[in-house]
PDB file of C-alpha atoms and ligand atoms in Angstrom:
ATOM      1  CA  UNK A   1     -13.266  19.101  -0.651  1.00  0.00           C
ATOM      2  CA  UNK A   2     -10.931  16.312  -1.887  1.00  0.00           C
ATOM      3  CA  UNK A   3      -9.733  13.882   0.799  1.00  0.00           C
ATOM      4  CA  UNK A   4      -6.500  11.994   0.147  1.00  0.00           C
ATOM      5  CA  UNK A   5      -7.069   8.339   1.014  1.00  0.00           C
ATOM      6  CA  UNK A   6      -4.678   6.774   3.496  1.00  0.00           C
ATOM      7  CA  UNK A   7      -3.380   3.191   3.598  1.00  0.00           C
ATOM      8  CA  UNK A   8      -1.406   1.971   6.585  1.00  0.00           C
ATOM      9  CA  UNK A   9       0.518  -1.155   5.625  1.00  0.00           C
ATOM     10  CA  UNK A  10       2.275  -4.054   7.305  1.00  0.00           C
ATOM     11  CA  UNK A  11       0.073  -4.407  10.389  1.00  0.00           C
ATOM     12  CA  UNK A  12       0.573  -7.474  12.567  1.00  0.00           C
ATOM     13  CA  UNK A  13      -1.206  -6.677  15.870  1.00  0.00           C
ATOM     14  CA  UNK A  14      -4.835  -6.059  16.880  1.00  0.00           C
ATOM     15  CA  UNK A  15      -3.945  -2.900  18.826  1.00  0.00           C
ATOM     16  CA  UNK A  16      -2.300  -1.463  15.722  1.00  0.00           C
ATOM     17  CA  UNK A  17      -5.374  -2.185  13.583  1.00  0.00           C
ATOM     18  CA  UNK A  18      -7.538  -0.448  16.177  1.00  0.00           C
ATOM     19  CA  UNK A  19      -5.167   2.550  16.328  1.00  0.00           C
ATOM     20  CA  UNK A  20      -5.130   2.924  12.547  1.00  0.00           C
ATOM     21  CA  UNK A  21      -8.924   2.645  12.285  1.00  0.00           C
ATOM     22  CA  UNK A  22      -9.470   5.056  15.181  1.00  0.00           C
ATOM     23  CA  UNK A  23      -7.116   7.596  13.549  1.00  0.00           C
ATOM     24  CA  UNK A  24      -9.117   7.486  10.324  1.00  0.00           C
ATOM     25  CA  UNK A  25      -7.170   5.193   8.003  1.00  0.00           C
ATOM     26  CA  UNK A  26      -9.089   4.281   4.849  1.00  0.00           C
ATOM     27  CA  UNK A  27      -7.238   1.011   4.176  1.00  0.00           C
ATOM     28  CA  UNK A  28      -5.189  -1.480   6.153  1.00  0.00           C
ATOM     29  CA  UNK A  29      -2.528  -3.571   4.412  1.00  0.00           C
ATOM     30  CA  UNK A  30      -1.462  -7.088   5.394  1.00  0.00           C
ATOM     31  CA  UNK A  31       1.747  -8.563   4.006  1.00  0.00           C
ATOM     32  CA  UNK A  32       1.602 -12.129   2.666  1.00  0.00           C
ATOM     33  CA  UNK A  33       5.288 -12.297   1.763  1.00  0.00           C
ATOM     34  CA  UNK A  34       7.101 -14.530   4.248  1.00  0.00           C
ATOM     35  CA  UNK A  35      10.565 -12.916   3.936  1.00  0.00           C
ATOM     36  CA  UNK A  36       9.105  -9.684   5.276  1.00  0.00           C
ATOM     37  CA  UNK A  37       9.310  -9.053   9.036  1.00  0.00           C
ATOM     38  CA  UNK A  38       5.759  -7.685   8.637  1.00  0.00           C
ATOM     39  CA  UNK A  39       4.384 -10.908   7.151  1.00  0.00           C
ATOM     40  CA  UNK A  40       1.248 -12.375   8.725  1.00  0.00           C
ATOM     41  CA  UNK A  41      -0.090 -15.912   8.568  1.00  0.00           C
ATOM     42  CA  UNK A  42      -3.520 -16.626   7.129  1.00  0.00           C
ATOM     43  CA  UNK A  43      -4.839 -17.221  10.643  1.00  0.00           C
ATOM     44  CA  UNK A  44      -3.401 -13.966  11.951  1.00  0.00           C
ATOM     45  CA  UNK A  45      -4.789 -12.030   8.976  1.00  0.00           C
ATOM     46  CA  UNK A  46      -8.262 -13.530   9.435  1.00  0.00           C
ATOM     47  CA  UNK A  47      -8.309 -12.310  13.047  1.00  0.00           C
ATOM     48  CA  UNK A  48      -7.009  -8.843  12.119  1.00  0.00           C
ATOM     49  CA  UNK A  49      -9.385  -8.321   9.187  1.00  0.00           C
ATOM     50  CA  UNK A  50     -12.302  -9.282  11.446  1.00  0.00           C
ATOM     51  CA  UNK A  51     -11.526  -6.122  13.463  1.00  0.00           C
ATOM     52  CA  UNK A  52     -12.165  -3.815  10.501  1.00  0.00           C
ATOM     53  CA  UNK A  53     -15.449  -1.859  10.542  1.00  0.00           C
ATOM     54  CA  UNK A  54     -17.409  -1.148   7.381  1.00  0.00           C
ATOM     55  CA  UNK A  55     -15.781   1.139   4.806  1.00  0.00           C
ATOM     56  CA  UNK A  56     -12.200   0.420   5.914  1.00  0.00           C
ATOM     57  CA  UNK A  57     -10.627  -1.534   3.065  1.00  0.00           C
ATOM     58  CA  UNK A  58      -8.680  -4.736   3.771  1.00  0.00           C
ATOM     59  CA  UNK A  59      -5.673  -4.991   1.451  1.00  0.00           C
ATOM     60  CA  UNK A  60      -3.605  -8.121   0.909  1.00  0.00           C
ATOM     61  CA  UNK A  61      -0.059  -7.610  -0.348  1.00  0.00           C
ATOM     62  CA  UNK A  62       1.674 -10.271  -2.435  1.00  0.00           C
ATOM     63  CA  UNK A  63       5.046 -10.533  -4.164  1.00  0.00           C
ATOM     64  CA  UNK A  64       5.160 -12.931  -7.107  1.00  0.00           C
ATOM     65  CA  UNK A  65       2.747 -15.371  -5.423  1.00  0.00           C
ATOM     66  CA  UNK A  66       2.982 -19.052  -6.310  1.00  0.00           C
ATOM     67  CA  UNK A  67       0.025 -20.672  -8.094  1.00  0.00           C
ATOM     68  CA  UNK A  68      -2.823 -21.100  -5.612  1.00  0.00           C
ATOM     69  CA  UNK A  69      -1.232 -18.874  -2.960  1.00  0.00           C
ATOM     70  CA  UNK A  70      -3.656 -15.979  -3.365  1.00  0.00           C
ATOM     71  CA  UNK A  71      -6.640 -18.335  -3.522  1.00  0.00           C
ATOM     72  CA  UNK A  72      -5.537 -20.030  -0.307  1.00  0.00           C
ATOM     73  CA  UNK A  73      -5.527 -16.653   1.450  1.00  0.00           C
ATOM     74  CA  UNK A  74      -8.845 -15.541  -0.064  1.00  0.00           C
ATOM     75  CA  UNK A  75     -10.481 -18.772   1.099  1.00  0.00           C
ATOM     76  CA  UNK A  76      -9.947 -17.663   4.716  1.00  0.00           C
ATOM     77  CA  UNK A  77      -9.364 -13.896   4.652  1.00  0.00           C
ATOM     78  CA  UNK A  78     -11.982 -11.473   3.244  1.00  0.00           C
ATOM     79  CA  UNK A  79      -9.613  -9.176   1.371  1.00  0.00           C
ATOM     80  CA  UNK A  80     -11.311  -6.412  -0.608  1.00  0.00           C
ATOM     81  CA  UNK A  81      -8.256  -5.290  -2.550  1.00  0.00           C
ATOM     82  CA  UNK A  82      -5.107  -7.090  -3.675  1.00  0.00           C
ATOM     83  CA  UNK A  83      -1.742  -5.382  -4.032  1.00  0.00           C
ATOM     84  CA  UNK A  84       0.917  -6.941  -6.217  1.00  0.00           C
ATOM     85  CA  UNK A  85       4.396  -5.716  -5.447  1.00  0.00           C
ATOM     86  CA  UNK A  86       6.556  -8.001  -7.578  1.00  0.00           C
ATOM     87  CA  UNK A  87       7.003  -8.730 -11.277  1.00  0.00           C
ATOM     88  CA  UNK A  88       3.470  -9.983 -11.859  1.00  0.00           C
ATOM     89  CA  UNK A  89       1.872  -9.607 -15.284  1.00  0.00           C
ATOM     90  CA  UNK A  90      -1.547  -8.049 -15.812  1.00  0.00           C
ATOM     91  CA  UNK A  91      -3.100 -11.497 -16.146  1.00  0.00           C
ATOM     92  CA  UNK A  92      -1.314 -12.720 -12.985  1.00  0.00           C
ATOM     93  CA  UNK A  93      -2.989  -9.848 -11.105  1.00  0.00           C
ATOM     94  CA  UNK A  94      -6.433  -9.932 -12.729  1.00  0.00           C
ATOM     95  CA  UNK A  95      -7.229 -13.634 -12.312  1.00  0.00           C
ATOM     96  CA  UNK A  96      -8.363 -13.589  -8.660  1.00  0.00           C
ATOM     97  CA  UNK A  97     -11.809 -12.001  -8.902  1.00  0.00           C
ATOM     98  CA  UNK A  98     -10.834  -9.053  -6.735  1.00  0.00           C
ATOM     99  CA  UNK A  99      -9.941  -5.443  -7.398  1.00  0.00           C
ATOM    100  CA  UNK A 100      -6.202  -4.970  -7.386  1.00  0.00           C
ATOM    101  CA  UNK A 101      -3.458  -2.389  -7.512  1.00  0.00           C
ATOM    102  CA  UNK A 102       0.011  -2.796  -8.998  1.00  0.00           C
ATOM    103  CA  UNK A 103       3.177  -1.420  -7.462  1.00  0.00           C
ATOM    104  CA  UNK A 104       5.767   0.302  -9.615  1.00  0.00           C
ATOM    105  CA  UNK A 105       9.231   0.356  -8.095  1.00  0.00           C
ATOM    106  CA  UNK A 106      10.503   3.748  -9.118  1.00  0.00           C
ATOM    107  CA  UNK A 107      13.993   4.696 -10.191  1.00  0.00           C
ATOM    108  CA  UNK A 108      15.452   6.749 -13.062  1.00  0.00           C
ATOM    109  CA  UNK A 109      14.468   5.157 -16.361  1.00  0.00           C
ATOM    110  CA  UNK A 110      11.109   3.802 -15.193  1.00  0.00           C
ATOM    111  CA  UNK A 111       8.448   5.162 -17.557  1.00  0.00           C
ATOM    112  CA  UNK A 112       5.365   5.255 -15.349  1.00  0.00           C
ATOM    113  CA  UNK A 113       3.007   5.913 -18.249  1.00  0.00           C
ATOM    114  CA  UNK A 114       4.321   2.841 -20.072  1.00  0.00           C
ATOM    115  CA  UNK A 115       4.219   0.815 -16.847  1.00  0.00           C
ATOM    116  CA  UNK A 116       0.611   1.803 -16.129  1.00  0.00           C
ATOM    117  CA  UNK A 117      -0.446   1.075 -19.709  1.00  0.00           C
ATOM    118  CA  UNK A 118       0.635  -2.549 -19.222  1.00  0.00           C
ATOM    119  CA  UNK A 119      -1.796  -2.900 -16.301  1.00  0.00           C
ATOM    120  CA  UNK A 120      -5.025  -1.523 -17.798  1.00  0.00           C
ATOM    121  CA  UNK A 121      -7.295  -3.375 -15.320  1.00  0.00           C
ATOM    122  CA  UNK A 122      -5.497  -2.142 -12.204  1.00  0.00           C
ATOM    123  CA  UNK A 123      -7.729  -0.066  -9.920  1.00  0.00           C
ATOM    124  CA  UNK A 124      -4.679   2.053  -9.219  1.00  0.00           C
ATOM    125  CA  UNK A 125      -0.926   2.268  -9.477  1.00  0.00           C
ATOM    126  CA  UNK A 126       1.154   2.383  -6.309  1.00  0.00           C
ATOM    127  CA  UNK A 127       4.538   4.054  -6.728  1.00  0.00           C
ATOM    128  CA  UNK A 128       7.238   3.037  -4.301  1.00  0.00           C
ATOM    129  CA  UNK A 129      10.994   3.418  -4.013  1.00  0.00           C
ATOM    130  CA  UNK A 130      13.067   0.808  -5.795  1.00  0.00           C
ATOM    131  CA  UNK A 131      14.951  -1.153  -3.156  1.00  0.00           C
ATOM    132  CA  UNK A 132      16.975  -4.343  -3.457  1.00  0.00           C
ATOM    133  CA  UNK A 133      14.541  -7.161  -2.914  1.00  0.00           C
ATOM    134  CA  UNK A 134      11.110  -5.604  -2.896  1.00  0.00           C
ATOM    135  CA  UNK A 135       9.170  -2.999  -0.933  1.00  0.00           C
ATOM    136  CA  UNK A 136       8.945  -1.757   2.573  1.00  0.00           C
ATOM    137  CA  UNK A 137      12.288  -0.038   2.182  1.00  0.00           C
ATOM    138  CA  UNK A 138      11.503   3.082   4.119  1.00  0.00           C
ATOM    139  CA  UNK A 139      12.997   5.279   1.398  1.00  0.00           C
ATOM    140  CA  UNK A 140      11.571   8.071  -0.706  1.00  0.00           C
ATOM    141  CA  UNK A 141      12.205   8.261  -4.415  1.00  0.00           C
ATOM    142  CA  UNK A 142      12.457  11.185  -6.837  1.00  0.00           C
ATOM    143  CA  UNK A 143       8.841  12.312  -7.086  1.00  0.00           C
ATOM    144  CA  UNK A 144       9.619  14.145 -10.340  1.00  0.00           C
ATOM    145  CA  UNK A 145       9.590  10.661 -11.899  1.00  0.00           C
ATOM    146  CA  UNK A 146       5.787  10.876 -11.611  1.00  0.00           C
ATOM    147  CA  UNK A 147       4.569  12.534 -14.830  1.00  0.00           C
ATOM    148  CA  UNK A 148       2.417  15.623 -14.319  1.00  0.00           C
ATOM    149  CA  UNK A 149      -1.193  14.861 -15.190  1.00  0.00           C
ATOM    150  CA  UNK A 150      -0.834  11.123 -14.559  1.00  0.00           C
ATOM    151  CA  UNK A 151      -4.425  10.008 -15.050  1.00  0.00           C
ATOM    152  CA  UNK A 152      -4.698   6.710 -13.161  1.00  0.00           C
ATOM    153  CA  UNK A 153      -5.491   6.670  -9.402  1.00  0.00           C
ATOM    154  CA  UNK A 154      -2.017   7.076  -7.894  1.00  0.00           C
ATOM    155  CA  UNK A 155      -0.997   5.694  -4.501  1.00  0.00           C
ATOM    156  CA  UNK A 156       2.144   7.473  -3.364  1.00  0.00           C
ATOM    157  CA  UNK A 157       4.384   5.357  -1.178  1.00  0.00           C
ATOM    158  CA  UNK A 158       7.982   4.982  -0.112  1.00  0.00           C
ATOM    159  CA  UNK A 159       9.618   6.566   2.917  1.00  0.00           C
ATOM    160  CA  UNK A 160       6.628   8.716   3.857  1.00  0.00           C
ATOM    161  CA  UNK A 161       6.224   9.919   7.421  1.00  0.00           C
ATOM    162  CA  UNK A 162       4.522  12.683   9.381  1.00  0.00           C
ATOM    163  CA  UNK A 163       7.311  15.128   8.474  1.00  0.00           C
ATOM    164  CA  UNK A 164       7.203  14.762   4.683  1.00  0.00           C
ATOM    165  CA  UNK A 165       3.685  13.582   3.868  1.00  0.00           C
ATOM    166  CA  UNK A 166       2.221  17.091   3.814  1.00  0.00           C
ATOM    167  CA  UNK A 167       4.754  18.209   1.232  1.00  0.00           C
ATOM    168  CA  UNK A 168       4.112  15.023  -0.740  1.00  0.00           C
ATOM    169  CA  UNK A 169       0.353  15.610  -0.811  1.00  0.00           C
ATOM    170  CA  UNK A 170       0.680  19.268  -1.780  1.00  0.00           C
ATOM    171  CA  UNK A 171       3.207  18.547  -4.558  1.00  0.00           C
ATOM    172  CA  UNK A 172       1.745  15.371  -6.046  1.00  0.00           C
ATOM    173  CA  UNK A 173      -1.942  15.458  -5.065  1.00  0.00           C
ATOM    174  CA  UNK A 174      -2.137  11.636  -5.197  1.00  0.00           C
ATOM    175  CA  UNK A 175      -5.380   9.699  -4.912  1.00  0.00           C
ATOM    176  CA  UNK A 176      -3.899   8.075  -1.810  1.00  0.00           C
ATOM    177  CA  UNK A 177      -0.783   7.743   0.283  1.00  0.00           C
ATOM    178  CA  UNK A 178       0.651   4.572   1.773  1.00  0.00           C
ATOM    179  CA  UNK A 179       2.976   4.179   4.738  1.00  0.00           C
ATOM    180  CA  UNK A 180       4.605   1.388   6.669  1.00  0.00           C
ATOM    181  CA  UNK A 181       7.983   2.046   8.325  1.00  0.00           C
ATOM    182  CA  UNK A 182       7.198   5.731   8.793  1.00  0.00           C
ATOM    183  CA  UNK A 183       4.646   4.862  11.485  1.00  0.00           C
ATOM    184  CA  UNK A 184       6.634   2.111  13.217  1.00  0.00           C
ATOM    185  CA  UNK A 185       8.643   1.896  16.436  1.00  0.00           C
ATOM    186  CA  UNK A 186      10.065  -1.392  15.075  1.00  0.00           C
ATOM    187  CA  UNK A 187       9.447  -3.458  11.935  1.00  0.00           C
ATOM    188  CA  UNK A 188       5.838  -4.615  12.008  1.00  0.00           C
ATOM    189  CA  UNK A 189       5.160  -2.774  15.265  1.00  0.00           C
ATOM    190  CA  UNK A 190       3.131   0.357  14.610  1.00  0.00           C
ATOM    191  CA  UNK A 191       3.095   3.380  16.891  1.00  0.00           C
ATOM    192  CA  UNK A 192      -0.362   4.890  17.510  1.00  0.00           C
ATOM    193  CA  UNK A 193       0.982   8.419  17.958  1.00  0.00           C
ATOM    194  CA  UNK A 194       3.008   8.178  14.728  1.00  0.00           C
ATOM    195  CA  UNK A 195      -0.085   6.951  12.882  1.00  0.00           C
ATOM    196  CA  UNK A 196      -2.153   9.833  14.250  1.00  0.00           C
ATOM    197  CA  UNK A 197       0.542  12.365  13.340  1.00  0.00           C
ATOM    198  CA  UNK A 198       0.821  10.945   9.833  1.00  0.00           C
ATOM    199  CA  UNK A 199      -2.917  11.131   9.240  1.00  0.00           C
ATOM    200  CA  UNK A 200      -3.074  14.643  10.702  1.00  0.00           C
ATOM    201  CA  UNK A 201      -0.340  15.672   8.271  1.00  0.00           C
ATOM    202  CA  UNK A 202      -2.373  14.396   5.349  1.00  0.00           C
ATOM    203  CA  UNK A 203      -5.560  16.075   6.557  1.00  0.00           C
ATOM    204  CA  UNK A 204      -3.733  19.389   7.057  1.00  0.00           C
ATOM    205  CA  UNK A 205      -2.369  19.234   3.520  1.00  0.00           C
ATOM    206  CA  UNK A 206      -5.835  18.441   2.165  1.00  0.00           C
ATOM    207  CA  UNK A 207      -6.958  21.766   3.623  1.00  0.00           C
TER     208      UNK A 207
HETATM  209  O1  LIG B 301       6.074  -3.920   3.937  1.00  0.00           O
HETATM  210  C1  LIG B 301       6.864  -4.814   3.608  1.00  0.00           C
HETATM  211  O2  LIG B 301       7.592  -5.418   4.412  1.00  0.00           O
HETATM  212  C2  LIG B 301       6.952  -5.241   2.174  1.00  0.00           C
HETATM  213  C3  LIG B 301       7.740  -6.342   1.831  1.00  0.00           C
HETATM  214  C4  LIG B 301       7.803  -6.735   0.497  1.00  0.00           C
HETATM  215  C5  LIG B 301       7.080  -6.073  -0.485  1.00  0.00           C
HETATM  216  C6  LIG B 301       6.293  -4.961  -0.151  1.00  0.00           C
HETATM  217  C7  LIG B 301       6.234  -4.547   1.175  1.00  0.00           C
HETATM  218  N1  LIG B 301       5.491  -3.435   1.524  1.00  0.00           N
HETATM  219  C8  LIG B 301       4.778  -2.758   0.493  1.00  0.00           C
HETATM  220  C9  LIG B 301       4.047  -1.561   0.928  1.00  0.00           C
HETATM  221  O3  LIG B 301       2.974  -1.277   0.402  1.00  0.00           O
HETATM  222  C10 LIG B 301       4.742  -0.589   1.840  1.00  0.00           C
HETATM  223  O4  LIG B 301       3.759   0.146   2.528  1.00  0.00           O
HETATM  224  C11 LIG B 301       5.556   0.355   0.958  1.00  0.00           C
HETATM  225  O5  LIG B 301       6.639  -0.378   0.442  1.00  0.00           O
HETATM  226  C12 LIG B 301       6.049   1.570   1.727  1.00  0.00           C
HETATM  227  O6  LIG B 301       6.861   1.153   2.783  1.00  0.00           O
HETATM  228  P1  LIG B 301       7.606   2.289   3.645  1.00  0.00           P
HETATM  229  O7  LIG B 301       8.590   2.966   2.720  1.00  0.00           O
HETATM  230  O8  LIG B 301       8.258   1.533   4.751  1.00  0.00           O
HETATM  231  O9  LIG B 301       6.550   3.255   4.139  1.00  0.00           O
END
């Protein structure tokens, strides 16, 4: 039976990492983008990643990182997957010796097939709502913008929560789903019950 993978993003506290792991999250995302209220320092991230058991993927999220910025994080934080959420080129993303995924900020006119073709080495394509600035907008987008039969591993993101994730999984059948604000009581503060409800919604939709 197929199991939709689940990434919980924007964690900043040890108790939230433990709650996400205990609820069955497959990946935990840490934001290295200082303007975000969910941003963590390298020291914080090192402590949080150390809490992850085997087979729970540590994801580091960057937005147009400056030269050396990713390397400075990787020197101290054992990230298994990188997520690029800005305007990075394929070579910008592929130069760090780690698997990576590229975010597409979706709105009418974005050709996802063309977008994905420009990132051939991406492990997957994350689709998120287009918001002013960058991600973490807590908004859904028009899922019909995702072409039927999209072949690359798709991470569906943007405004998901326990109420809509089941419908999203049944309609899109993504490789994975990603959530941040939909499991928060405040920005960067995750709610254990909301995380559990979100994951239960995915598992119910998986059947
Ligand atoms: O989470 C942030 O604050 C953030 C800031 C800048 C760029 C990306 C950011 N998050 C990217 C993610 O992967 C979020 O999980 C994704 O945007 C979905 O967020 P939400 O709609 O709140 O579930």
